[in-house]
mmCIF file of C-alpha atoms and ligand atoms in Angstrom:
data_model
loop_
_atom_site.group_PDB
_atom_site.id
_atom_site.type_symbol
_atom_site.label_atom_id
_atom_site.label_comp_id
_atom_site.label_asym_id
_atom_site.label_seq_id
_atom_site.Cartn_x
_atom_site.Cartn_y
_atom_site.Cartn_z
ATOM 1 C CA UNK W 210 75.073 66.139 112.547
ATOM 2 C CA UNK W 211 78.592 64.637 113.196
ATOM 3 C CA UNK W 212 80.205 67.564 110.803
ATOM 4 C CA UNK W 213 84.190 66.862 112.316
ATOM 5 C CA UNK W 214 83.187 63.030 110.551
ATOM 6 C CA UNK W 215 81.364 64.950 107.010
ATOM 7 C CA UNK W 216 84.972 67.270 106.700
ATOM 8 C CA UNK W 217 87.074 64.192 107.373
ATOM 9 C CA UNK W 218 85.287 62.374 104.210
ATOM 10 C CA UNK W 219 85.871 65.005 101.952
ATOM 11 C CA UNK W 220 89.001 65.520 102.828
ATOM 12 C CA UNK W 221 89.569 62.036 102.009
ATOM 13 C CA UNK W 222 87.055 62.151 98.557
ATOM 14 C CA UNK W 223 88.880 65.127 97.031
ATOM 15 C CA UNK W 224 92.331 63.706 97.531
ATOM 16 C CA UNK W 225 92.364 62.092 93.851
ATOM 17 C CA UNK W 226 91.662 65.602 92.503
ATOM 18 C CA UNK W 227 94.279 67.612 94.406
ATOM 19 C CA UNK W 228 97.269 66.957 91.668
ATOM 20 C CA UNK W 229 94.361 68.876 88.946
ATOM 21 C CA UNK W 230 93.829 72.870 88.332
ATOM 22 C CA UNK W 231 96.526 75.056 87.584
ATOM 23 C CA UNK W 232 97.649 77.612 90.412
ATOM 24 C CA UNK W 233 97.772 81.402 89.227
ATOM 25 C CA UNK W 234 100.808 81.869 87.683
ATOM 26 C CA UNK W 235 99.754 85.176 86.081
ATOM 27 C CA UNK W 236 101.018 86.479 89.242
ATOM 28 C CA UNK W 237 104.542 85.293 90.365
ATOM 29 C CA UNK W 238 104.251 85.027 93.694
ATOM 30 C CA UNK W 239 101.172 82.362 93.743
ATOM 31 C CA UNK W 240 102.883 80.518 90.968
ATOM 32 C CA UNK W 241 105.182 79.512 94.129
ATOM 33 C CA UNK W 242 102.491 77.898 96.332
ATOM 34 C CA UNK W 243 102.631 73.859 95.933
ATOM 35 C CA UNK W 244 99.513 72.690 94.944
ATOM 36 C CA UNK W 245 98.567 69.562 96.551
ATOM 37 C CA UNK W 246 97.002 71.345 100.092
ATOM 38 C CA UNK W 247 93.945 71.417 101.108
ATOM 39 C CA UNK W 248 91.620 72.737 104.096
ATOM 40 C CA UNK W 249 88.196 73.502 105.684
ATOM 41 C CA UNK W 250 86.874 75.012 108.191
ATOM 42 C CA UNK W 251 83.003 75.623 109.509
ATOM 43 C CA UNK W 252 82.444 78.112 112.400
ATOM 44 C CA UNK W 253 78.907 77.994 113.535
ATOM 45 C CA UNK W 254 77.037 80.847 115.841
ATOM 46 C CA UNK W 255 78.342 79.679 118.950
ATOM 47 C CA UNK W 256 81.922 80.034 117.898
ATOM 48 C CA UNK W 257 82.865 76.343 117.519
ATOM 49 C CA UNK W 258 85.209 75.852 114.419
ATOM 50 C CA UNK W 259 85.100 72.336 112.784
ATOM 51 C CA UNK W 260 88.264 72.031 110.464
ATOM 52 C CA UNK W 261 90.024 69.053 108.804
ATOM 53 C CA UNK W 262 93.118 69.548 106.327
ATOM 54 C CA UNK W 263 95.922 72.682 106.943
ATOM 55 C CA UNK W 264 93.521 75.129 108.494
ATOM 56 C CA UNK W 265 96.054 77.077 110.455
ATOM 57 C CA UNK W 266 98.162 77.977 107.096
ATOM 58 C CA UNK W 267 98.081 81.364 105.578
ATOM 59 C CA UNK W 268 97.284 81.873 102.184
ATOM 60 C CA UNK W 269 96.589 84.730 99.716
ATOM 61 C CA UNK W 270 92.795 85.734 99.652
ATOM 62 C CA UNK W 271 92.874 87.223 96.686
ATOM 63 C CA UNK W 272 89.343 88.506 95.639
ATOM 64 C CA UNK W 273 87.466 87.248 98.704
ATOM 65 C CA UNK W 274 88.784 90.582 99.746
ATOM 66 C CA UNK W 275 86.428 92.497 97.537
ATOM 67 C CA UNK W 276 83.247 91.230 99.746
ATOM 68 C CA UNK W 277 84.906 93.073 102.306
ATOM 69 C CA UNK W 278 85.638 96.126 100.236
ATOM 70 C CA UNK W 279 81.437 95.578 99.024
ATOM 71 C CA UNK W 280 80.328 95.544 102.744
ATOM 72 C CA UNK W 281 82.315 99.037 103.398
ATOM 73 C CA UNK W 282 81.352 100.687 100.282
ATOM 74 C CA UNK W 283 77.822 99.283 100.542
ATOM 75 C CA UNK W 284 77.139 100.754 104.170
ATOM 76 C CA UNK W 285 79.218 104.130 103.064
ATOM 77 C CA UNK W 286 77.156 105.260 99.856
ATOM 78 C CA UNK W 287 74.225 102.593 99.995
ATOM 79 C CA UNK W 288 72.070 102.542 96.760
ATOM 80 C CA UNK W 289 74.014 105.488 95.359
ATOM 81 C CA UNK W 290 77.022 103.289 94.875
ATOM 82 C CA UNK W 291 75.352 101.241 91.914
ATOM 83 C CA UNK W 292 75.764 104.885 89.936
ATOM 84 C CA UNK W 293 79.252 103.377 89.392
ATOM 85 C CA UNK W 294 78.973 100.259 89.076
ATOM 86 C CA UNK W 295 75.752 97.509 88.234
ATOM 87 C CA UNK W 296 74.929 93.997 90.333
ATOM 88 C CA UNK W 297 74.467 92.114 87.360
ATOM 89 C CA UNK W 298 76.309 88.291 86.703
ATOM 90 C CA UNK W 299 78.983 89.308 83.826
ATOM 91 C CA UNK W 300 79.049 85.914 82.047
ATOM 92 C CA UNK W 301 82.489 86.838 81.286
ATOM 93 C CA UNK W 302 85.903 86.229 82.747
ATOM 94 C CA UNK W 303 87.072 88.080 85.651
ATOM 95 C CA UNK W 304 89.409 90.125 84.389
ATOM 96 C CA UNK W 305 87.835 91.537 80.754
ATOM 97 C CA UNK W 306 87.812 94.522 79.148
ATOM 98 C CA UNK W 307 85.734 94.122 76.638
ATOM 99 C CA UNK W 308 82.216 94.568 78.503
ATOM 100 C CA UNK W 309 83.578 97.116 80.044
ATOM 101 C CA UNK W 310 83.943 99.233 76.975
ATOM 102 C CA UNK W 311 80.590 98.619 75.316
ATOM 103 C CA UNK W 312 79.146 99.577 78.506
ATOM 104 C CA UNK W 313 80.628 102.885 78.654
ATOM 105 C CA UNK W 314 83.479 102.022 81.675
ATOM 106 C CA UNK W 315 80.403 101.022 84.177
ATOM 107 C CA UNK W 316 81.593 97.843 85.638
ATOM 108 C CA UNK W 317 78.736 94.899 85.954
ATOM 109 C CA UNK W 318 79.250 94.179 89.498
ATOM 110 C CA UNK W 319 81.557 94.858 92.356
ATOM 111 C CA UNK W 320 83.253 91.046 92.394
ATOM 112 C CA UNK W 321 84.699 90.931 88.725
ATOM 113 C CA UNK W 322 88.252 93.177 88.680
ATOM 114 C CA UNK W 323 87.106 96.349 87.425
ATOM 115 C CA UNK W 324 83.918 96.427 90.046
ATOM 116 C CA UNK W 325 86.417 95.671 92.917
ATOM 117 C CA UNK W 326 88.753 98.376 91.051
ATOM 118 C CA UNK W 327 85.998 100.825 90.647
ATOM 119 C CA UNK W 328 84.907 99.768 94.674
ATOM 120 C CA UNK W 329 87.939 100.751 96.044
ATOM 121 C CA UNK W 330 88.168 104.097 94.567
ATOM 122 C CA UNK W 331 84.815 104.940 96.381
ATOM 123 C CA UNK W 332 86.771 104.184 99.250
ATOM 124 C CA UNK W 333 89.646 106.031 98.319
ATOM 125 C CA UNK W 334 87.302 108.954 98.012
ATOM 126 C CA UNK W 335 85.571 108.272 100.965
ATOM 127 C CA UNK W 336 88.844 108.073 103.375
ATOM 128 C CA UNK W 337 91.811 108.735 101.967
ATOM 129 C CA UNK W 338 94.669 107.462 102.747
ATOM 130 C CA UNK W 339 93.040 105.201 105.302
ATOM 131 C CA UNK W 340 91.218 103.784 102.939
ATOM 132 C CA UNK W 341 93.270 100.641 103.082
ATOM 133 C CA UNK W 342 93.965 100.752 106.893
ATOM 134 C CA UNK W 343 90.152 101.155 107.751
ATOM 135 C CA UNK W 344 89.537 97.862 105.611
ATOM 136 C CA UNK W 345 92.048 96.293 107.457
ATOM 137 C CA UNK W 346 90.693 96.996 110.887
ATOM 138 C CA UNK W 347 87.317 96.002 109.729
ATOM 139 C CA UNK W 348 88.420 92.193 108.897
ATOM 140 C CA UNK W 349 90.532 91.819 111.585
ATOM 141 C CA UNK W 350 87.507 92.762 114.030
ATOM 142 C CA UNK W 351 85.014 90.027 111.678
ATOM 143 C CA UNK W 352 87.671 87.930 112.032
ATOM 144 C CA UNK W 353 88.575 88.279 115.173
ATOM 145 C CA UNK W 354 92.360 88.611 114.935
ATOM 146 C CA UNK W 355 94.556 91.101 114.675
ATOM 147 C CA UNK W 356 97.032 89.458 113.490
ATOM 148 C CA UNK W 357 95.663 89.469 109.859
ATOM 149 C CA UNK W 358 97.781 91.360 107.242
ATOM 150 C CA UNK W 359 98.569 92.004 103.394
ATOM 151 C CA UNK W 360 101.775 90.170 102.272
ATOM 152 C CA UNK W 361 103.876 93.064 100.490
ATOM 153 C CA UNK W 362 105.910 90.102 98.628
ATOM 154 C CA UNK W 363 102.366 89.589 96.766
ATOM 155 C CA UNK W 364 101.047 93.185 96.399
ATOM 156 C CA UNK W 365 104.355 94.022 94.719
ATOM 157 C CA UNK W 366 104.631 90.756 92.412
ATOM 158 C CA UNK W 367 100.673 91.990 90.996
ATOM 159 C CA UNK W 368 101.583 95.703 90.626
ATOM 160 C CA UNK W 369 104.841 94.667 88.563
ATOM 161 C CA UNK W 370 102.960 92.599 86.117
ATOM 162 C CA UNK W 371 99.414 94.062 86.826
ATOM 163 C CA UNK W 372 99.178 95.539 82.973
ATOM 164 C CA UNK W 373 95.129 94.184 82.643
ATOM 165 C CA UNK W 374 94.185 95.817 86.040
ATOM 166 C CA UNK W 375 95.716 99.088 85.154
ATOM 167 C CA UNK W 376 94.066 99.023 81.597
ATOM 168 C CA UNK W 377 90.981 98.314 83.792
ATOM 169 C CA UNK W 378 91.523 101.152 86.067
ATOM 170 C CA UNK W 379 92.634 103.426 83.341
ATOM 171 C CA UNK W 380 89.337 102.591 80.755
ATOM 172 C CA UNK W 381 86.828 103.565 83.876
ATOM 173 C CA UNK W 382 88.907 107.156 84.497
ATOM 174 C CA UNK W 383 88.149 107.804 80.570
ATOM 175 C CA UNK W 384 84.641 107.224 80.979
ATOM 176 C CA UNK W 385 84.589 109.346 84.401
ATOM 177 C CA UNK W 386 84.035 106.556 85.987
ATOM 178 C CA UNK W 387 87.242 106.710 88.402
ATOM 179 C CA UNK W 388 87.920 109.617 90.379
ATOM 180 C CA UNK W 389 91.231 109.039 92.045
ATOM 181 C CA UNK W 390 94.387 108.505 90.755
ATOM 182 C CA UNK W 391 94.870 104.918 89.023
ATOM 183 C CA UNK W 392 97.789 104.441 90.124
ATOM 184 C CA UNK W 393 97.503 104.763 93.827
ATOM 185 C CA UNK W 394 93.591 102.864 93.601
ATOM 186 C CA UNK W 395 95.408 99.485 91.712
ATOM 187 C CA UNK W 396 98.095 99.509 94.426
ATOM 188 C CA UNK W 397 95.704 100.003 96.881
ATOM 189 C CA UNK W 398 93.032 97.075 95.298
ATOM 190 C CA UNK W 399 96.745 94.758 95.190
ATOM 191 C CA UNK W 400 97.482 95.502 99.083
ATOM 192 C CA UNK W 401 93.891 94.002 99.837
ATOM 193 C CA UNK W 402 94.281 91.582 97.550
ATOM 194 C CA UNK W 403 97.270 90.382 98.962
ATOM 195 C CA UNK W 404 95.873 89.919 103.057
ATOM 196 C CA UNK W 405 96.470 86.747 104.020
ATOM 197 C CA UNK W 406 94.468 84.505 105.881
ATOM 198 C CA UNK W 407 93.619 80.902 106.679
ATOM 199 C CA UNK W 408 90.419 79.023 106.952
ATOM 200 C CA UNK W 409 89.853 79.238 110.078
ATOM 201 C CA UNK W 410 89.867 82.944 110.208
ATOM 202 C CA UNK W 411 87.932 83.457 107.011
ATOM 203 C CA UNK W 412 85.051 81.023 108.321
ATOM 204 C CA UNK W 413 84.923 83.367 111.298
ATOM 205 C CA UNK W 414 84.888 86.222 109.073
ATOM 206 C CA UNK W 415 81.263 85.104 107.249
ATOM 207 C CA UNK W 416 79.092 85.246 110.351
ATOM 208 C CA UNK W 417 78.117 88.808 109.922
ATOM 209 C CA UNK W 418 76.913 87.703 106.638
ATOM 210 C CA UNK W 419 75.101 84.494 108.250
ATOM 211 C CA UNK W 420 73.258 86.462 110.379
ATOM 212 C CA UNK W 421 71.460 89.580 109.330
ATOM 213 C CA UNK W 422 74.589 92.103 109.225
ATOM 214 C CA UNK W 423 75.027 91.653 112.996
ATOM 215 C CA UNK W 424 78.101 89.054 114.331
ATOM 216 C CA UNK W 425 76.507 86.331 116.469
ATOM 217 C CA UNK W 426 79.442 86.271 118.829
ATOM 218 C CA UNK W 427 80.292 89.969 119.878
ATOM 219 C CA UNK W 428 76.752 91.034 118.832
ATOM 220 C CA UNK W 429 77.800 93.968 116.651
ATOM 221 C CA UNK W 430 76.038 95.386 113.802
ATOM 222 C CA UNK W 431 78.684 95.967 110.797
ATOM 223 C CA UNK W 432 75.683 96.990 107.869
ATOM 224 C CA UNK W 433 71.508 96.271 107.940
ATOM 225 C CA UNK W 434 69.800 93.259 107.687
ATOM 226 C CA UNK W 435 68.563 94.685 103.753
ATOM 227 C CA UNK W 436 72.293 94.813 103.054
ATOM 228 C CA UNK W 437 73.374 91.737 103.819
ATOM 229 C CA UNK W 438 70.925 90.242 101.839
ATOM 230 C CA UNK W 439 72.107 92.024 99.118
ATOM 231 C CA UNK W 440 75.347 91.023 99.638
ATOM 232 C CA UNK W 441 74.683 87.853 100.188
ATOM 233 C CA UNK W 442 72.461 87.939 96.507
ATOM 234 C CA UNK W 443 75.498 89.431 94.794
ATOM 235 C CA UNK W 444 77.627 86.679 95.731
ATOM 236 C CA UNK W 445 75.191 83.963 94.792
ATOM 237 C CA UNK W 446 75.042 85.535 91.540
ATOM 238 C CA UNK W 447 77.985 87.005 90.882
ATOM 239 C CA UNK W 448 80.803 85.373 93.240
ATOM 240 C CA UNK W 449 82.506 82.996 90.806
ATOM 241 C CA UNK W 450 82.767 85.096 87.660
ATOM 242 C CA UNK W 451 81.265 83.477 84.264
ATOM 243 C CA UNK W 452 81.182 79.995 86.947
ATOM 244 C CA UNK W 453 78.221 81.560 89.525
ATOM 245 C CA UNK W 454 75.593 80.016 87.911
ATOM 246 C CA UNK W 455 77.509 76.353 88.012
ATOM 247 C CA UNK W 456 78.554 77.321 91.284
ATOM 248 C CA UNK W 457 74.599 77.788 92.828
ATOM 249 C CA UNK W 458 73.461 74.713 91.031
ATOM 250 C CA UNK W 459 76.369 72.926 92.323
ATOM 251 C CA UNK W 460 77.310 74.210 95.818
ATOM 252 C CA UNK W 461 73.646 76.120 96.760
ATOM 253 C CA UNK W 462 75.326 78.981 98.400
ATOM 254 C CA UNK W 463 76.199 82.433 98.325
ATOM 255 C CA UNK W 464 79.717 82.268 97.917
ATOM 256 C CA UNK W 465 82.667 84.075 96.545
ATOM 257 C CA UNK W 466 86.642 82.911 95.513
ATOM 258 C CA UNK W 467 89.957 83.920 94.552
ATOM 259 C CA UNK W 468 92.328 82.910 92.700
ATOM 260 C CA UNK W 469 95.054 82.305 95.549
ATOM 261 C CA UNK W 470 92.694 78.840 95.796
ATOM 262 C CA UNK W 471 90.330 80.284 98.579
ATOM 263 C CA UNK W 472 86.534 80.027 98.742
ATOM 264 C CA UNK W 473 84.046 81.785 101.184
ATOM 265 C CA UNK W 474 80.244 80.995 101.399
ATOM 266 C CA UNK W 475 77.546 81.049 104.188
ATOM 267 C CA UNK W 476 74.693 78.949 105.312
ATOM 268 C CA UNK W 477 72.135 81.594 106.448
ATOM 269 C CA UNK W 478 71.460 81.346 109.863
ATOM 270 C CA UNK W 479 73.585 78.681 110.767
ATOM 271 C CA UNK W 480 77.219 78.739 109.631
ATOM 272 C CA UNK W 481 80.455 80.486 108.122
ATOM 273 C CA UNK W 482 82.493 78.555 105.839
ATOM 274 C CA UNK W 483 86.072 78.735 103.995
ATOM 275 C CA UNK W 484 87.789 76.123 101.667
ATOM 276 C CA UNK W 485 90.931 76.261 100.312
ATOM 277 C CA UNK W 486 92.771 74.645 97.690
ATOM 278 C CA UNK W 487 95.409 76.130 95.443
ATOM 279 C CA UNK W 488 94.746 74.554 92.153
ATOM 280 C CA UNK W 489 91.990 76.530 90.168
ATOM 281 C CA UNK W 490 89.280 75.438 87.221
ATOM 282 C CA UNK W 491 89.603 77.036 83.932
ATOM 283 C CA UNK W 492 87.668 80.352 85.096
ATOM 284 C CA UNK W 493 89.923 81.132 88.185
ATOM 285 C CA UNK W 494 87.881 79.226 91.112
ATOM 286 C CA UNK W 495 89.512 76.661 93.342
ATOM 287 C CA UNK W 496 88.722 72.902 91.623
ATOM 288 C CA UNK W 497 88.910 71.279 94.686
ATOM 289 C CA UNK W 498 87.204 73.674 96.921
ATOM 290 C CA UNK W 499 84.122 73.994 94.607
ATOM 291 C CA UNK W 500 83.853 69.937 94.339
ATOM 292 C CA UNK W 501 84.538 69.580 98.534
ATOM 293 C CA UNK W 502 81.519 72.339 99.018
ATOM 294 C CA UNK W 503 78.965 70.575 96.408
ATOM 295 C CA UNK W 504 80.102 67.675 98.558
ATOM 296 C CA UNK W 505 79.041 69.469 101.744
ATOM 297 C CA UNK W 506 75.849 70.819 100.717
ATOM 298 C CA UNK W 507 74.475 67.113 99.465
ATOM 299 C CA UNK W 508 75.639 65.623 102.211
ATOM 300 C CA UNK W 509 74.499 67.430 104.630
ATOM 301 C CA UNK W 510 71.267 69.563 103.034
ATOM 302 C CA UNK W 511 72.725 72.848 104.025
ATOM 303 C CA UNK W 512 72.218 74.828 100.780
ATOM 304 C CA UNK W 513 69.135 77.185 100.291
ATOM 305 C CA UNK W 514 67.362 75.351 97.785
HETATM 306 N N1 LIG S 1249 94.400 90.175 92.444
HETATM 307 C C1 LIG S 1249 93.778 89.311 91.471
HETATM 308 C C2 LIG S 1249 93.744 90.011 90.135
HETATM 309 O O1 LIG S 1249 93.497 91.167 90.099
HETATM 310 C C3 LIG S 1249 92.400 88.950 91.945
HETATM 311 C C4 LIG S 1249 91.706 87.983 91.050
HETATM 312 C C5 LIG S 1249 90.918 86.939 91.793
HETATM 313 O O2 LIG S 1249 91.206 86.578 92.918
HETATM 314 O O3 LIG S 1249 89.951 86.435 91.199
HETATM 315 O O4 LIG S 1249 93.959 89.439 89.112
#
């Protein structure tokens, strides 16, 4: 398969949708970031990286993060961390509070806000103040690069006007459900939040999840093979908030975005892959990345079903 020729047509299909979507100007800083860009990158076992659009530029990954804060938490507590918080689709949008009251401050999965928020206060517990830097060095070594960092500019834009995530934070501690304090846990979930990466690099940073829990390249092990199927399950199901199940019968992948335009999914066995796009659809995924990956998967067969 001539994929270098597959990314070039979609780069060239999605053009008439790049001046749609709205970029997240809930938070400031991302309200900056001009909307008409676009990239994509593949990176199969071998380590060859097929890209077409601005793969080299940095951009916010936003809650990609949390299948990185998942993976940690995951192989830290295993089954014990769904105590805190369930692995169920929400059907709501990313950042409610409502379900999160009438089910007693348990969030419904790790990828909607308060999950991620709950997530990294078991890590918090776990390691303290190196909470943060241990996630760090974990991505840069999937990725590959340690160049990779959180862009304070960002982190500090979200904590100034993150009022929802702190009511998020602050609901779970009056159920118990929070152990550290909610302060220091939001800033924290912002300063992953706010790593910034390109396509290129997040492609890379999927293999483990391609294959098993171990990296194809340096042959390392980061969790089991049972866990990254689980992983890989939640994101199917629960990787593009109250939009997972139009994003399997679209796309055919387990997959998860943010809202700084970026999307991650994985081709078991075979491939990494990142899109990005800054414009998002009305329940906070990239527009364009979601229509170049449906593209992807029916031209070339690579989804699961
Ligand atoms: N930092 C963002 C927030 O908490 C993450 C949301 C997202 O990427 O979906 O609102």
């Amino acid at each position: 398969m001539n994929y270098q020729e597959i990314l070039d047509e979609i780069a060239q299909d999605i053009r008439p949708l790049l001046s749609e979507g709205k970029v997240a100007d809930y938070i400031p800083a991302l309200a900056e970031v001009k909307k008409e860009q676009f990239a994509m990158t593949l990176t199969l076992f071998d380590g060859t990286q097929i890209s077409t659009g601005c793969s080299e530029k940095l951009f916010s990954i936003q809650s990609i993060s949390k299948v990185f804060t998942f993976t940690q938490a995951l192989k830290y507590y295993g089954v014990e961390l769904y105590k805190r918080i369930g692995r169920e689709p929400s059907g709501n949008p990313f950042n409610s509070l409502v379900q999160l009251e009438y089910e007693h401050g348990k969030p419904r999965n790790p990828f909607i806000n308060a999950g991620a928020i709950n997530v990294t206060d078991a890590l918090i517990s776990s390691a303290g103040e190196r909470a943060y830097e241990n996630l760090l060095t974990f991505i840069q070594s999937i990725a590959n690069d340690k160049t990779i960092t959180s862009d304070n500019r960002v982190a500090t834009s979200e904590m100034q006007h993150g009022y929802r995530n702190l009511a998020l934070a602050n609901l779970m501690k009056s159920f118990d459900n929070l152990h550290n304090d909610t302060d220091e846990v939001v800033k924290t979930y912002f300063k992953h939040c706010a790593i910034e990466m390109n396509t290129q690099m997040l492609s890379r940073s999927m293999l483990y999840l391609a294959n098993y829990g171990r990296d194809p390249l340096s042959n390392q092990e980061y969790i089991s093979k049972e866990q990254a199927k689980r992983i890989n399950a939640v994101m199917l199901t629960c990787g593009h908030y109250d939009a997972s199940g139009d994003f399997a019968y679209r796309v055919g992948l387990p997959g998860k975005s943010g809202v700084g335009g970026g999307i991650v999914a994985v081709v078991p066995k075979q491939m990494g892959i990142c899109v990005w796009s800054p414009g998002l659809n009305a329940q906070g995924n990239s527009l364009v990345g979601t229509k170049a990956l449906e593209l992807f998967t029916t031209r070339t067969g690579l989804s699961i079903f």
